[in-house]
XYZ file of C-alpha atoms in Angstrom:
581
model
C 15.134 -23.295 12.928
C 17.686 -21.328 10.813
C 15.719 -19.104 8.245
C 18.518 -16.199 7.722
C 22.153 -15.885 7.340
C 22.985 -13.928 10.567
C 26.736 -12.792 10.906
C 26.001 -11.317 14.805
C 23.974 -10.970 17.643
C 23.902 -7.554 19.277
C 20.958 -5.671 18.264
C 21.487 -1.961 16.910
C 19.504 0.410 18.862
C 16.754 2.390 17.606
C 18.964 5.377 18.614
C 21.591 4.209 16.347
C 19.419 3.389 13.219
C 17.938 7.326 14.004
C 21.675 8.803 13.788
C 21.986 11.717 11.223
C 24.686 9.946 9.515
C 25.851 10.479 5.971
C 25.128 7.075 4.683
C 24.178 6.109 1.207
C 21.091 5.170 -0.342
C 21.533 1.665 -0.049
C 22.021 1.849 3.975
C 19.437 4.115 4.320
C 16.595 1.815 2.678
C 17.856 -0.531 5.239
C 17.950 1.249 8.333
C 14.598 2.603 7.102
C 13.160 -1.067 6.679
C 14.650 -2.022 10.336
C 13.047 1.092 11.948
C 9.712 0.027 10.060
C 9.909 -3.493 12.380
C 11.078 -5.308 9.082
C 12.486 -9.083 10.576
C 12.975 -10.838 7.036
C 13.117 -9.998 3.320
C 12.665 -12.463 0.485
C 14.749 -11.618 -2.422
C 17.496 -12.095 -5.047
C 20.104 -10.159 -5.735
C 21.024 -8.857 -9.282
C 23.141 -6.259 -10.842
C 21.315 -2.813 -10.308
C 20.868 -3.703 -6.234
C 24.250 -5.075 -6.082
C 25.035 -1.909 -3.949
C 21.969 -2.786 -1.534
C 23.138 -6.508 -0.869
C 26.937 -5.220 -0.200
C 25.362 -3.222 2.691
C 23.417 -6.516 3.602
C 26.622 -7.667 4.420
C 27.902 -5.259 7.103
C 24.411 -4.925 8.693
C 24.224 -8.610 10.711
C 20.723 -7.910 11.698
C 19.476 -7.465 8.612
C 17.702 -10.680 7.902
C 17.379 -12.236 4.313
C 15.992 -15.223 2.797
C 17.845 -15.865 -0.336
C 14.827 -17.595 -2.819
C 15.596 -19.514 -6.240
C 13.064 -17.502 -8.628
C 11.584 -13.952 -7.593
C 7.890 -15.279 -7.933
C 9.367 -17.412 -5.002
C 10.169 -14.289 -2.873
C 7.193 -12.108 -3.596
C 4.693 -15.341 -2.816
C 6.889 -15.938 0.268
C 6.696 -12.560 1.028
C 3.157 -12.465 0.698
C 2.615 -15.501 2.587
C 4.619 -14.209 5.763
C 1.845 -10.723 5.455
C -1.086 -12.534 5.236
C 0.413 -15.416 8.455
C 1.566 -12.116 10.878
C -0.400 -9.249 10.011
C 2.581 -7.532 9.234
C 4.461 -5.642 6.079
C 5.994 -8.504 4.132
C 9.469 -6.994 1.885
C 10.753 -8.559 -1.045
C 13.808 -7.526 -2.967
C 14.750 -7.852 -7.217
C 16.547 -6.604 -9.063
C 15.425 -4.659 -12.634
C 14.430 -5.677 -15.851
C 13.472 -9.750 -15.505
C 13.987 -9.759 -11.531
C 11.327 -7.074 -11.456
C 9.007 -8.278 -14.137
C 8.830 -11.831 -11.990
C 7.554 -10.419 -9.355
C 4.642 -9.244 -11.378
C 2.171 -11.979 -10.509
C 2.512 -11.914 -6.974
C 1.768 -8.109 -6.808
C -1.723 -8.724 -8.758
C -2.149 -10.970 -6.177
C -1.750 -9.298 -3.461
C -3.382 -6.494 -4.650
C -6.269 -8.970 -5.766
C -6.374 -9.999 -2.070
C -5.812 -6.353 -0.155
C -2.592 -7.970 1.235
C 0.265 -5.332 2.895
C 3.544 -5.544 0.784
C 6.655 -2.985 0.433
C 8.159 -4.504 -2.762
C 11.562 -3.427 -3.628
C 12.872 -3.145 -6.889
C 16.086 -1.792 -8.548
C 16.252 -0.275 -11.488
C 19.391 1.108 -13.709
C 20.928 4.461 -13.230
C 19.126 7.176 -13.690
C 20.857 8.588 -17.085
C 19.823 5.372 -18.573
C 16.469 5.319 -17.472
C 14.312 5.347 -21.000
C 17.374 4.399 -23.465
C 16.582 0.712 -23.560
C 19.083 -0.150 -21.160
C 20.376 -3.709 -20.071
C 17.771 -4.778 -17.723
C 15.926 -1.777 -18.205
C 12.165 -2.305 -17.563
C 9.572 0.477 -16.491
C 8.168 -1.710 -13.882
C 6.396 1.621 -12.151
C 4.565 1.398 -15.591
C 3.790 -1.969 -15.466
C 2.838 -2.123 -11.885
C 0.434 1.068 -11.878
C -2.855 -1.229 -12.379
C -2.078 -3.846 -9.924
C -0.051 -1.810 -7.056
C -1.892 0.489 -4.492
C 0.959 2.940 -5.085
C 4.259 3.131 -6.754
C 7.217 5.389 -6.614
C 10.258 5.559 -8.432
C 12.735 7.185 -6.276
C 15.337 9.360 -8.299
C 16.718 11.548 -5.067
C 18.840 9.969 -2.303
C 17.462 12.350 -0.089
C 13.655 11.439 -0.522
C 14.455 7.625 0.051
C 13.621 7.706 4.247
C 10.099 9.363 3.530
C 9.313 7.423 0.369
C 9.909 3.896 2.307
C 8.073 5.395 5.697
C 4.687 6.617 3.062
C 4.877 3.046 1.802
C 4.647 1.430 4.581
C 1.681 3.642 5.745
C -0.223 2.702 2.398
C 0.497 -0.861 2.809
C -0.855 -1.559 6.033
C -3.776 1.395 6.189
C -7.161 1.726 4.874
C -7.757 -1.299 2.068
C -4.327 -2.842 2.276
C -2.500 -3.496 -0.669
C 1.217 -3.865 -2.452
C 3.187 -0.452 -2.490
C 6.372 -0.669 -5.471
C 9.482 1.172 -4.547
C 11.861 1.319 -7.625
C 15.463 2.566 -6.943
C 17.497 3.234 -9.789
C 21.312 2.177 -8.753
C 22.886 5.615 -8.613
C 20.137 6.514 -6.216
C 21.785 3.359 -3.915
C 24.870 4.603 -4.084
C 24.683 8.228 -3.262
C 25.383 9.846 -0.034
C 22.978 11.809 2.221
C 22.410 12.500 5.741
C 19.870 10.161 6.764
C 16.517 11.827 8.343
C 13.997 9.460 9.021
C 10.185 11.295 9.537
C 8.432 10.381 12.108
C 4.622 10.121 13.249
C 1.792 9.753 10.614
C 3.065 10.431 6.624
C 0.317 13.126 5.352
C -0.071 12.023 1.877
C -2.836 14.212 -0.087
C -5.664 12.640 -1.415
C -5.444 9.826 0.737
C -7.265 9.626 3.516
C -8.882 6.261 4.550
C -12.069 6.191 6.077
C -11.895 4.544 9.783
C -14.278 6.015 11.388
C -17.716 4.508 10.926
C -21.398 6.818 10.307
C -23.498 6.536 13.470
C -26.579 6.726 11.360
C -26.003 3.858 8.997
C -24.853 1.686 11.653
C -28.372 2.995 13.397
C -30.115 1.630 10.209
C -28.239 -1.817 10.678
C -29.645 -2.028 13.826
C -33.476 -0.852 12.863
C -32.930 -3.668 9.711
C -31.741 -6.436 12.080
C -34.739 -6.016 13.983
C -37.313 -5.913 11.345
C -35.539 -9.354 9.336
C -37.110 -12.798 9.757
C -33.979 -14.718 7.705
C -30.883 -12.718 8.073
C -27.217 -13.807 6.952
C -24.230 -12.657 7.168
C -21.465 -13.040 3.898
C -18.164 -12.406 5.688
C -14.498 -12.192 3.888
C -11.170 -11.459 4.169
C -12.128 -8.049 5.672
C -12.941 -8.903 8.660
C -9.253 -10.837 9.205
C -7.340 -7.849 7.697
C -9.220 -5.307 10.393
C -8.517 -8.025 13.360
C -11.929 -7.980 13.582
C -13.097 -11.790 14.323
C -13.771 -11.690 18.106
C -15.726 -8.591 17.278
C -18.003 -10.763 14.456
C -18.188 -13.572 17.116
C -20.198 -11.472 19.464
C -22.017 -9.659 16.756
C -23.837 -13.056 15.158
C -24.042 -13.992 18.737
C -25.964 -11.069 20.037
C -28.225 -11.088 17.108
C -28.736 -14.543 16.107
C -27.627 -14.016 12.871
C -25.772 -17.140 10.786
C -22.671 -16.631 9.065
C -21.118 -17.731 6.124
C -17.139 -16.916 5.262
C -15.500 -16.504 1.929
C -12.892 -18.486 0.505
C -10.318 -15.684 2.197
C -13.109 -15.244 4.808
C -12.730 -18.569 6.070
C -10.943 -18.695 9.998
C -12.456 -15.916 10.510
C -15.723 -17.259 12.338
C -14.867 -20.914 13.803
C -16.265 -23.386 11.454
C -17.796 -25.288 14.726
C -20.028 -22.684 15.622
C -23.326 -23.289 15.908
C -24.658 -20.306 13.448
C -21.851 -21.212 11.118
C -22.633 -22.130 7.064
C -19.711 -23.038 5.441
C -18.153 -21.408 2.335
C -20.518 -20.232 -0.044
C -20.507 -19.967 -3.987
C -19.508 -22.149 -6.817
C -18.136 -24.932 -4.444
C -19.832 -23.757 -1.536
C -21.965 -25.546 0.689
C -26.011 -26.578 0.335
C -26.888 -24.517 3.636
C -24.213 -21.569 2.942
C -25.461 -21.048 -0.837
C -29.488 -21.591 0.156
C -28.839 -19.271 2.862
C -28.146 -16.435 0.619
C -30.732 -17.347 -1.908
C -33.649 -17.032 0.447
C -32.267 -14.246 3.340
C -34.582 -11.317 3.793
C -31.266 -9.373 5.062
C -27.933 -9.602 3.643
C -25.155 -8.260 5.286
C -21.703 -8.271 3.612
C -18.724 -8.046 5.939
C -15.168 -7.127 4.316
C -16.621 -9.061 1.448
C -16.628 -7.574 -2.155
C -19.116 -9.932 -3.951
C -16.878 -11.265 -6.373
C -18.431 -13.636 -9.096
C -17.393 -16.575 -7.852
C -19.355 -16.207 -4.405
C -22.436 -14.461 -6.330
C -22.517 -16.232 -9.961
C -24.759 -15.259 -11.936
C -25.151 -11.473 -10.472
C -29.031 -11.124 -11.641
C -30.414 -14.049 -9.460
C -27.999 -13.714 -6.195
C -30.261 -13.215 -3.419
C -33.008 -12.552 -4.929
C -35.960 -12.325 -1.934
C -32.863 -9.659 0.162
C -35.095 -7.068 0.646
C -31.926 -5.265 2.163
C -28.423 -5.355 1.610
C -26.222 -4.036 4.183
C -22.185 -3.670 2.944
C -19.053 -2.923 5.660
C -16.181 -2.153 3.966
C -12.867 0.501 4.565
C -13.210 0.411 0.141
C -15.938 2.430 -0.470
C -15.574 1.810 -4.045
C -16.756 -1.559 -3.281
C -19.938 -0.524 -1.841
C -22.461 -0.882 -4.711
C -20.113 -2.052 -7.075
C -21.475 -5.917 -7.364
C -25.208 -5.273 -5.984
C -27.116 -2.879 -5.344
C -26.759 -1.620 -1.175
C -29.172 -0.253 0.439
C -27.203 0.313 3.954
C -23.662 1.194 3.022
C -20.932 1.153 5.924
C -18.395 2.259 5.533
C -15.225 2.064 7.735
C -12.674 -0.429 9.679
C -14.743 -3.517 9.582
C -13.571 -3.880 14.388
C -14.701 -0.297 14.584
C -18.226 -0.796 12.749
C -18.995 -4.286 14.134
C -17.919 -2.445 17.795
C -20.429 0.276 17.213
C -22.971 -2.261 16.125
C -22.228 -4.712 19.664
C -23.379 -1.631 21.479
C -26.738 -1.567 20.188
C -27.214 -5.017 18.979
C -30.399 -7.600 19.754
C -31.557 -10.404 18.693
C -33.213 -11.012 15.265
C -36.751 -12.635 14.934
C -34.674 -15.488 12.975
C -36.200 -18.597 15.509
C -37.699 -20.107 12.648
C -35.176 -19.382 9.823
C -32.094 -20.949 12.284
C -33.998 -24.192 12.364
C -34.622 -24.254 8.372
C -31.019 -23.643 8.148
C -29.882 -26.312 10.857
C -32.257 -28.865 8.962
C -30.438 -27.916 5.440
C -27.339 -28.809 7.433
C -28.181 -32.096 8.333
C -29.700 -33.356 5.243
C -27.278 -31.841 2.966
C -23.876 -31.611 4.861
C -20.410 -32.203 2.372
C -20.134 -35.696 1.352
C -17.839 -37.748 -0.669
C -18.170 -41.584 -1.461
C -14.944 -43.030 0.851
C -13.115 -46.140 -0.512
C -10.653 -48.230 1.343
C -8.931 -49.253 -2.383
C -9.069 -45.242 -3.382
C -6.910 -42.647 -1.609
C -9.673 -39.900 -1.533
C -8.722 -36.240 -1.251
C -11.240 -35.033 0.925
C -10.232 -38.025 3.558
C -7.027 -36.832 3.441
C -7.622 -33.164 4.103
C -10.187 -34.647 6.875
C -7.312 -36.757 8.546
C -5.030 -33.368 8.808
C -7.855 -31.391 9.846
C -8.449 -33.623 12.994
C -4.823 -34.901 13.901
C -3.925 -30.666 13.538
C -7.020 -29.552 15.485
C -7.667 -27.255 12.974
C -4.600 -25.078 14.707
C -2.145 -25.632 11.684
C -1.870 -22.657 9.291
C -2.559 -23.921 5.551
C -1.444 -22.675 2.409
C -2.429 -24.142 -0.151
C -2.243 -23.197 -4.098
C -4.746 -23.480 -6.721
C -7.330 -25.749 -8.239
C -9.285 -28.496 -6.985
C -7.110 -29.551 -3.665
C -7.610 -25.771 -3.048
C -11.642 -26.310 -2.677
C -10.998 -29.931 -0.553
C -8.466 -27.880 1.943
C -11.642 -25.296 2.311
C -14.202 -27.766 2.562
C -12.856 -30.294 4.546
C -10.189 -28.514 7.077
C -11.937 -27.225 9.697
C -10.356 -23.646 10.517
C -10.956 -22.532 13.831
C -8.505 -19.150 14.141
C -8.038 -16.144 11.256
C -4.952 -15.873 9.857
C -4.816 -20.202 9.587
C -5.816 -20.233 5.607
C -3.586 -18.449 3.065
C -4.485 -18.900 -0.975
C -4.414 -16.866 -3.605
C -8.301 -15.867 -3.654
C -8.784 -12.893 -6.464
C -6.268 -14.102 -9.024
C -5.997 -17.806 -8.415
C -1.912 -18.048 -8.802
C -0.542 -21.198 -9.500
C 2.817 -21.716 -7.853
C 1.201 -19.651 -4.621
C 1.303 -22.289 -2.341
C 4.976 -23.718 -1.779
C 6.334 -20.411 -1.296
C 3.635 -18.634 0.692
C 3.838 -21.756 3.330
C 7.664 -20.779 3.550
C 6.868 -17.117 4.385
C 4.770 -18.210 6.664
C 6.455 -19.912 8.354
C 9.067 -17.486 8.887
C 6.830 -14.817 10.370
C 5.031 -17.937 12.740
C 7.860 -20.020 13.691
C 5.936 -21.324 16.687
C 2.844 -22.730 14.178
C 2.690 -25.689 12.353
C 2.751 -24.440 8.883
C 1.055 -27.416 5.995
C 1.015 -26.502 2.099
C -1.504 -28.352 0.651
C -0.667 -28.377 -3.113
C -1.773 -30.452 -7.107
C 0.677 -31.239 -8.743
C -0.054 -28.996 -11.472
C 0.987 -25.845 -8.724
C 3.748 -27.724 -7.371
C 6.091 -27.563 -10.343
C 5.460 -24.162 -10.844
C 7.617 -22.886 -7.708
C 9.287 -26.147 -6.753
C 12.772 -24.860 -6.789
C 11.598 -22.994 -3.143
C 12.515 -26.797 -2.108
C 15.904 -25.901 -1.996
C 14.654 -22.997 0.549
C 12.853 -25.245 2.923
C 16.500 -27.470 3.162
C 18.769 -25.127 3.287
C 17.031 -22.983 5.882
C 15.328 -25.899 7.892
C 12.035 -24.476 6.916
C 9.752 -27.526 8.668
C 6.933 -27.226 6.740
C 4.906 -30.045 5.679
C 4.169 -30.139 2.332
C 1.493 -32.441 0.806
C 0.699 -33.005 -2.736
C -2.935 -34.232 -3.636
C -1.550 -35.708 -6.837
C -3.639 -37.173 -9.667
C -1.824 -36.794 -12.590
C -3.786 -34.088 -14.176
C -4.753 -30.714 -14.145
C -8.142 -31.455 -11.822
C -10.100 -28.530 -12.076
C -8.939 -28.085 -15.676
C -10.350 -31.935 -16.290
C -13.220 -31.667 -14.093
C -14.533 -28.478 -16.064
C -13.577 -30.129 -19.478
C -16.054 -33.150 -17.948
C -18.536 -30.764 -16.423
C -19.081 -28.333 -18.947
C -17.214 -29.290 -22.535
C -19.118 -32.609 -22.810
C -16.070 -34.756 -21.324
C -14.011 -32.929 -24.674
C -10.573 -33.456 -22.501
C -7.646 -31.325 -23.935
C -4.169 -30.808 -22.755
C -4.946 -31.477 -18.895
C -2.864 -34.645 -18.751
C 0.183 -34.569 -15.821
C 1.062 -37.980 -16.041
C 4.843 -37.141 -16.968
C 5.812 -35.197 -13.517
C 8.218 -36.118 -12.135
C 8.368 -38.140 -8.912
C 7.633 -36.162 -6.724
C 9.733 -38.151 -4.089
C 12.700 -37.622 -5.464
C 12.215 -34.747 -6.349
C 12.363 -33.923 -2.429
C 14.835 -36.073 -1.654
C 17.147 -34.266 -4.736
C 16.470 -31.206 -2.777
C 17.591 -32.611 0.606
C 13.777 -32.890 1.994
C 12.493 -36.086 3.632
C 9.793 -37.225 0.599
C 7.182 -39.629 1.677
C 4.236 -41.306 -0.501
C 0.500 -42.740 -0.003
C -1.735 -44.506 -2.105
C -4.523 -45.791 0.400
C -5.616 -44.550 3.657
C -3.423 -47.028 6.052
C -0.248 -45.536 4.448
C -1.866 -41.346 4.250
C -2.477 -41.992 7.810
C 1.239 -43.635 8.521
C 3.023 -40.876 5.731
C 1.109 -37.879 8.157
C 2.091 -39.281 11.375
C 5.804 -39.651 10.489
C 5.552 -36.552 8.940
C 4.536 -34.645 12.098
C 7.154 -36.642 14.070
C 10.024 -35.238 11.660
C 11.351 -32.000 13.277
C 12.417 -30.680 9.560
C 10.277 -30.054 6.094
C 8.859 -33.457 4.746
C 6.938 -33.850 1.341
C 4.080 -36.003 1.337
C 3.207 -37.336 -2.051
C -0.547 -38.603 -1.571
C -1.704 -40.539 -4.986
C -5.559 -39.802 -5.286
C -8.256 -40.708 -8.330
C -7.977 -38.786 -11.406
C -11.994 -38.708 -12.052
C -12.276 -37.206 -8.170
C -14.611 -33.895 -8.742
C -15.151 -30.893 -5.857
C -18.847 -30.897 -4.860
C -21.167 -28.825 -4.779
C -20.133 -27.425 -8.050
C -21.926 -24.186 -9.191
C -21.120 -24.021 -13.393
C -20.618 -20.839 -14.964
C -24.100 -18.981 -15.847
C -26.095 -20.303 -13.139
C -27.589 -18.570 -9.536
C -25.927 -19.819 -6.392
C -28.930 -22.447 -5.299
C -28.440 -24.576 -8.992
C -26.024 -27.167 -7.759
C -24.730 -29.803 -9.014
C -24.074 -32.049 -5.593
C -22.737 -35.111 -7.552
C -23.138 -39.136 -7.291
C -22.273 -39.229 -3.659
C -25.721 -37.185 -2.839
C-alpha cells in the first residue's frame, strides 16, 4: 500500500537529525517532528507554509499525505491518534486553511485525543493589519485546544514543538496548536533540540494515584450488594483494558462502556452490559438506575450517558470517579470517592487489594435483564435492515476490524450491533458529534494500522460532507472499506422529528444525493450496491476479496429508528424499546 510520496530510502540517523546545524525554521519543525517519531502528516499546502513544503521536498523521509479539504487532514489526522496511540500532525496553511481545521480540533479536544496541529500564519510585521489570509487562529483555538503557541522566534521553534508534543500525549490528552508565522520558517538558526522531560510551569499532571482513596474503593467494593462499573474512553487512552479485565474479574463487578468506551472491555464477556444512555441497552441503562455502587472509569458523565442529571442513579449510595482530569471529578454528580490519576496505575493499585463483591444475586438480575431484553430489530428478507448489516460485518470481521464510523443513526447500529472485542477498534466523534468524521478518520487510520482491516461505516448525510477524501483512498491505495447505510434522509434528524416533534418532518429529506456508486467509481474506487440481504452479503464478500478501497452503497428503510431510544428530559430507565419489543 502506497500512502506517501517517498523520493528515497535510506533513513537519516537520529545523529544526523541532532546535528547543530544552521538550518531554517522550516527544516527545523521537521527534523523536530522526525525526532518526535512523526511517520505521516495530513495536510495542504498554502502560501504562508510554502517555505515548509519546499523543505518537504529535500527531506525523502518525511512522509505526507496530501488531503483535498483541511477538515480532511485534521479528521485523518485524528483518526490515525485515536487507531495507534500515537501524536497524529496535520499541516494548513493561515487564514481559511487554518480556520478549516477548526472542527476537528473541538473534536479532538471534545474526545481527549493527542494532536500537534500545525498552522502557518503571515509574517510577523503583518500579524494584526488585516493581512491576506490573516486569521488569529491562536485566538480562535484558545477554547477548544489544550494549548496553543504562536511561535515568533526561530530559535524557540525545537522546544515549542518538543512541549507540544509532551501536552498532547500526557495527563488528559488533547490538541496542542502551533502557529508559525512565515518569516519565522524562513529564518536561520542553529538547531538545538532539548531533550528529556519539557518542565512547563503550572502543568503538572497527576499520575500517581492516593493510596487512601483507592483504600476506600476497596472498603466500598466490599460493603456493595449491586455494583457497576461506567467505563469510557479513559481507560483506552491510559492502555488500561487488560488492567479493567482483571479488575471486574477479581471483584465480580459488571461493566458497561461508553460510546468511546466501547473495545475497551470485550463485548462477549460474561459481566459485560452493553452501551449505556440514550441508545443504550435495557441491562446497561437498568444497571445504573438501580447500582448501590457506581464506579466511573475514564468516564466524564456526559448528558447523553446520564440524561436527565437529577434521576441518574438514583439508589448509588456511592459514587466512585477515576480520572487523570480532576476537573471532571464532581463536575456531573456528586463523588463521594474521587481518584484521581492514570486510569492502568489506579486500576493496578486496586488489583492488589481487590475481592470479590457480595453481587451473587445482583449478577443474576442482570443476566435475566439480558435475556429478556437483549437488542432486537424486526428482520425482513424484502427490507435491507441496518442493524443486519452491521451484524453481517461484525461476524464475517470477528469483531477484529477497526471501525470508523461518522455521525447519526448508522453511528448507534455500528455500536450496537458490532461486537468490539480489542480498544482502539471503534473511532467516532463522541463529544461533538462531527459530521464528515468518518471517511477521513478511517483513512488515518489506516495509515497508522496498515496491517488492520480498517471499515467506515457512514449515512449518507456524513458522507458528502468529506467525500472528496475519495480521491485520497485512490490515489494512495488506501484499502479501506467504506459502507454507506443510505436511506435518503437525515435519520436521526427524521427519527427525532417522528419521536419528539409529533412526526412535524422539516428539511431532513436526502433523496437528491448523488449516486453514490458513481460517485466512487468518478473517484477511481471500486463502488458496489445492496438492496436486500442476498446482495449485502455478496457486495461484503467481494468487498473483502478486493485488495484496494471499495464503497459499498447498502439501500436501507427510511422509517428504520435506533432502539432503545432515551428522549431528551427523561432518566436513563424511561425507554422507548420500539415495535420490535
Amino acid at each position: 500500500m502506497i500512502v506517501t510520496e517517498r523520493r528515497g530510502t535510506k533513513q537519516e540517523s537520529m545523529q544526523k537529525l541532532l546535528n547543530n546545524d544552521w538550518i531554517t525554521g522550516s527544516e527545523a519543525l521537521l527534523r523536530s517532528l522526525l525526532i518526535e517519531g512523526v511517520d505521516c502528516v495530513f495536510g495542504i499546502p498554502g502560501g504562508s507554509v510554502l517555505h515548509i513544503y519546499d523543505a518537504i521536498h529535500d527531506l525523502p523521509d518525511f512522509a505526507h499525505v496530501l488531503t483535498r479539504h483541511e477538515q480532511g487532514a485534521i479528521h485523518a489526522a485524528d483518526g490515525y491518534a485515536r487507531a495507534t496511540g500515537k501524536v497524529g500532525v496535520c499541516f494548513a496553511t493561515s487564514g481559511p486553511g487554518a480556520t478549516n481545521l477548526v472542527t476537528g480540533i473541538a473534536t479532538a479536544h471534545m474526545d481527549s485525543v493527542p494532536l500537534v496541529v500545525i498552522t502557518g500564519n503571515v509574517a510577523t510585521p503583518l500579524i494584526g493589519t488585516d493581512a491576506f489570509q490573516e486569521a488569529d487562529i491562536t485566538g480562535i483555538t484558545m477554547p477548544i485546544s489544550k494549548h496553543n503557541y504562536l511561535v515568533r522566534d526561530v530559535n524557540e521553534l525545537p522546544r515549542i514543538v518538543h512541549e507540544a508534543f509532551y501536552l498532547a500525549s500526557t495527563g488528559r490528552k488533547g490538541p496542542v496548536v502551533i502557529d508559525i508565522p512565515k518569516d519565522v520558517t524562513s529564518q536561520t538558526a542553529r538547531f538545538d533540540y532539548p531533550t528529556g522531560t519539557p518542565r512547563i510551569r503550572g502543568y503538572e499532571p497527576e499520575t500517581i494515584p492516593d493510596r487512601g482513596q483507592v483504600g476506600k474503593l476497596i472498603q466500598a467494593i466490599a460493603e456493595a450488594e449491586r455494583p457497576v462499573i461506567l467505563a469510557g474512553a479513559g481507560v483506552i487512552h491510559s492502555g488500561a483494558s487488560l488492567e479493567l479485565l482483571e479488575f471486574a474479574g477479581k471483584t465480580r463487578i459488571p461493566v458497561t462502556t461508553t460510546l468511546l468506551g466501547l473495545g475497551g472491555f470485550p463485548s462477549a464477556h460474561e459481566l459485560w452490559l452493553g452501551m449505556p444512555g440514550m441508545h443504550g441497552t435495557y441491562a446497561a441503562n437498568k444497571a445504573l438506575q438501580n447500582c448501590d455502587l457506581l464506579i466511573g472509569i475514564g468516564a466524564r458523565f456526559d448528558d447523553r450517558v446520564t440524561m436527565k442529571t437529577s434521576g441518574f442513579a438514583p439508589k448509588a449510595k456511592t459514587i466512585a470517579h477515576i480520572d487523570i482530569d480532576p476537573a471532571e471529578i464532581g463536575k456531573i454528580v456528586a463523588t463521594a470517592i474521587p481518584c484521581v490519576g492514570d486510569v492502568k496505575s489506579v486500576l493496578r493499585l486496586a488489583n492488589a487489594a481487590a475481592k470479590p463483591a457480595r453481587s451473587d444475586a445482583w449478577l443474576a438480575e442482570i443476566q435475566d435483564n439480558k435475556l429478556r431484553y437483549p437488542l432486537r430489530y424486526a428482520d425482513s428478507e424484502a427490507v435491507l435492515k441496518p442493524q443486519y448489516v452491521m451484524e453481517m460485518i461484525s461476524e464475517t470481521t470477528g469483531g477484529k476490524a477497526i471501525v470508523t464510523t461518522d455521525v447519526g443513526q448508522h453511528q448507534m447500529w455500528a455500536a450496537q450491533f458490532y461486537r468490539y472485542s480489542e480498544p482502539r477498534s471503534l473511532i467516532t466523534s463522541g463529544g461533538l458529534g462531527t459530521m464528515g468524521f468518518g471517511l477521513p478518520s478511517a483513512i488515518g487510520a489506516q495509515v497508522g494500522r496498515p496491517d488492520r482491516l480498517v471499515v467506515s461505516v457512514n449515512g449518507d448525510g456524513g458522507m458528502q460532507m468529506c467525500a472528496q477524501e475519495l480521491a485520497i483512498c485512490a490515489i494512495y491505495r488506501i484499502p479501506v472499506k467504506i459502507v454507506i447505510l443510505n436511506n435518503q434522509v437525515l435519520g436521526m434528524i427524521r427519527q427525532w422529528q417522528e419521536l419528539i416533534y409529533d412526526n412535524r418532518l422539516s428539511h431532513m429529506d436526502l433523496s437528491g444525493s448523488p449516486d453514490f456508486v458513481k460517485l466512487a467509481e468518478a473517484y477511481g474506487v471500486t463502488g458496489l450496491r445492496a438492496t436486500n440481504k442476498a446482495e449485502a452479503q455478496e457486495a461484503w464478500k467481494r468487498a473483502l476479496e478486493l485488495p484496494g478501497p471499495v464503497l459499498i452503497d447498502f439501500q436501507i428503510s427510511q422509517e428504520e429508528n435506533v432502539y432503545p431510544m432515551v428522549t431528551p428530559g427523561s432518566t436513563i430507565d424511561d425507554m422507548i424499546m420500539g415495535d420490535e419489543a
